[in-house]
Short mmCIF file of C-alpha atoms in Angstrom, two decimals:
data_model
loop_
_atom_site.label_atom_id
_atom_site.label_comp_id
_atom_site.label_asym_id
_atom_site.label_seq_id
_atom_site.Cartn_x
_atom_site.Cartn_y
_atom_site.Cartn_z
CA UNK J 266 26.15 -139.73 -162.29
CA UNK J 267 24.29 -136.40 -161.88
CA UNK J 268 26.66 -133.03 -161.50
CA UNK J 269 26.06 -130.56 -159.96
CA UNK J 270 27.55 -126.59 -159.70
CA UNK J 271 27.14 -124.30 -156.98
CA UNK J 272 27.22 -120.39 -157.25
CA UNK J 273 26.51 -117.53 -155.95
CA UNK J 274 28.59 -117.10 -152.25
CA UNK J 275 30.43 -114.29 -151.87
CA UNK J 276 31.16 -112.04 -148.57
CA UNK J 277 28.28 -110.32 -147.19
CA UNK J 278 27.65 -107.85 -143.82
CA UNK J 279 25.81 -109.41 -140.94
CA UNK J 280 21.94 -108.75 -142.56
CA UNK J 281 22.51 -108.93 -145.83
CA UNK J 282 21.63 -111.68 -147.90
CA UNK J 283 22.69 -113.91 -150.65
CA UNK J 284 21.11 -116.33 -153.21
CA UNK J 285 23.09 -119.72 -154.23
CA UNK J 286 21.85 -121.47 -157.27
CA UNK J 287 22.86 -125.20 -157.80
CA UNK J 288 22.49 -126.25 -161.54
CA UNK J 289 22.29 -130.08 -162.28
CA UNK J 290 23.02 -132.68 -165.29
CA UNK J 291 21.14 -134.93 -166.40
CA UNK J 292 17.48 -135.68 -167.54
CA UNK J 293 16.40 -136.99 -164.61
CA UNK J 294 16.53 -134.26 -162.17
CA UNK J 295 13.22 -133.85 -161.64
CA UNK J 296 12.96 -137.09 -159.51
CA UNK J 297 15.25 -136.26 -156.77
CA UNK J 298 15.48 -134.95 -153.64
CA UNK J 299 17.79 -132.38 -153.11
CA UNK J 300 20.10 -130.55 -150.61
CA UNK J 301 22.03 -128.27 -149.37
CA UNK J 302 24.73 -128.90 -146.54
CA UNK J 303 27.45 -126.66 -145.22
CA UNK J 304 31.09 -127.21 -143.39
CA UNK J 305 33.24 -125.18 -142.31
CA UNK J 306 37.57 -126.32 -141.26
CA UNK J 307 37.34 -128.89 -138.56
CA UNK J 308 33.84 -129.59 -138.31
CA UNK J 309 31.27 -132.50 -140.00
CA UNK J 310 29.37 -131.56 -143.15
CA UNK J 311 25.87 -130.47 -141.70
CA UNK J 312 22.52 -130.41 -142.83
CA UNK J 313 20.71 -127.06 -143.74
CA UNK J 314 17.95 -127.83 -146.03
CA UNK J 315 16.47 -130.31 -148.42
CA UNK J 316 13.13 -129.96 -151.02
CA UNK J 317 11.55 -133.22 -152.31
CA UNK J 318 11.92 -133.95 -155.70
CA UNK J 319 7.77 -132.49 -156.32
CA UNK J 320 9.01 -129.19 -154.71
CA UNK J 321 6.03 -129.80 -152.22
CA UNK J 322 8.07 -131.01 -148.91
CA UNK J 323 11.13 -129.04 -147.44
CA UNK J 324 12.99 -129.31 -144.55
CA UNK J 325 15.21 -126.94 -142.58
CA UNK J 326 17.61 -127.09 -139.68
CA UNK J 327 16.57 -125.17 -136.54
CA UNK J 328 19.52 -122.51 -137.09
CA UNK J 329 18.36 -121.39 -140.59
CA UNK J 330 14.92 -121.89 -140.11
CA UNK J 331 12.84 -118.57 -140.91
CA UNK J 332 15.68 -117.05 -142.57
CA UNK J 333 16.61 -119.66 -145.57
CA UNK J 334 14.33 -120.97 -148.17
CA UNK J 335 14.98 -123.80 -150.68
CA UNK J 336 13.30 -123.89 -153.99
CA UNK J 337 13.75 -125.60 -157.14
CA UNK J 338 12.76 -125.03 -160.85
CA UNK J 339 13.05 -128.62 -162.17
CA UNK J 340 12.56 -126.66 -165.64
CA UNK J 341 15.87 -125.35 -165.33
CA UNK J 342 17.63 -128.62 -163.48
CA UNK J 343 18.96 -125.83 -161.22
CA UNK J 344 17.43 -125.99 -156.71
CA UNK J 345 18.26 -122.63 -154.60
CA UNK J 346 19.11 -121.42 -151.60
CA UNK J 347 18.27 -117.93 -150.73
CA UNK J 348 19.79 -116.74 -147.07
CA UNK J 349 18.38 -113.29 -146.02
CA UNK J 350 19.66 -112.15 -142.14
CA UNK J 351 22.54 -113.86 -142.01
CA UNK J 352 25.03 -114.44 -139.57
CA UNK J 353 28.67 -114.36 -139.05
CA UNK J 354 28.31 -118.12 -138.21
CA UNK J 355 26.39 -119.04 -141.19
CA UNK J 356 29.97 -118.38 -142.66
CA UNK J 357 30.82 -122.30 -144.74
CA UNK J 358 31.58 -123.56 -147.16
CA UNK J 359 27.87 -124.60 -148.78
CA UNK J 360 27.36 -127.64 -150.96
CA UNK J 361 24.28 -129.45 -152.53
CA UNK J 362 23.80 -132.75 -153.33
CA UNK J 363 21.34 -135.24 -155.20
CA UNK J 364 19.66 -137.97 -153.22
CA UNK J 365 19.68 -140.94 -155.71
CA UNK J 366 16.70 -142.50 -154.83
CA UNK J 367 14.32 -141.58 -157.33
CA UNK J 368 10.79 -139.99 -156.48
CA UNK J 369 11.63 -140.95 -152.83
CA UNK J 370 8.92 -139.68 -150.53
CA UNK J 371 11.62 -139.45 -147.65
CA UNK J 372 13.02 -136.25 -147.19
CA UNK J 373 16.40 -137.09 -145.81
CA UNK J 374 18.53 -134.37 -143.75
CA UNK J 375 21.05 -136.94 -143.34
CA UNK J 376 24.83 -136.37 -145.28
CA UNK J 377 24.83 -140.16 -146.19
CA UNK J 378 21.95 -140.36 -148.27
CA UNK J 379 22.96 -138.01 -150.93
CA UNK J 380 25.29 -138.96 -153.15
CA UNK J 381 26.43 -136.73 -156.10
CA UNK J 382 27.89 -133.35 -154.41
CA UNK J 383 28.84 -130.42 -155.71
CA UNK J 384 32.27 -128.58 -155.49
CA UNK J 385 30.88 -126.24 -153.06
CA UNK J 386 30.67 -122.14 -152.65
CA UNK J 387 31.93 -120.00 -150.14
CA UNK J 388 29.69 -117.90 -148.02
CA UNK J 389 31.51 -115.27 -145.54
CA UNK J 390 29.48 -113.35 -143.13
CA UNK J 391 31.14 -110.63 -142.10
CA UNK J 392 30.09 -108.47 -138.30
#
């Protein structure tokens, strides 16, 4: 039920950086969790980060970990992703999605427990 828009990829050097913004429907944003997963041709959707739906709990995967951040403004029904030092194999396609289980207190950082997705942006990280 909720939909959701990515923006903000784009092509970028090795270093540089890029913000993606992911701005929701609905009134009841504020009591998800939500994510952000990336894919790029032949390969599995995978995790990269997730905030609970307080903003107070994140979680990252290993590979983005000190250089992503996830944040949401539940004000604005809109949850980012800023990437600073990034890498030519950051290079996806990156989507969020909506966990619909409301005010969960499990972070997930699986691909099957989010349901609404968005129609994804493309990041290219050029060396």
């Amino acid at each position: 039920q909720v939909q959701l828009v990515e923006s903000g990829g784009g092509l970028v050097q090795a270093g540089g950086s890029l913000r993606l913004s992911c701005a929701a429907s609905g009134r009841s944003f504020y009591s998800y969790n939500m994510g952000w997963f990336r894919q790029t041709p032949g390969k599995e959707r995978e995790f990269v980060t997730a905030i609970s739906w307080s903003g107070g709990s994140t979680r990252y995967a290993d590979s983005v970990k000190g250089r992503f951040t996830i944040s949401r403004d539940n004000a604005k029904n809109t949850v980012y992703l800023q990437m600073n030092s990034l890498k030519p194999e950051d290079t996806a396609v990156y989507y969020c999605a909506v966990d619909p289980r409301r005010f969960n207190n499990y972070v997930s950082t699986s691909r099957t427990d989010f349901g609404s997705w968005g129609q994804g942006t493309q990041v290219t990280v050029s060396s």
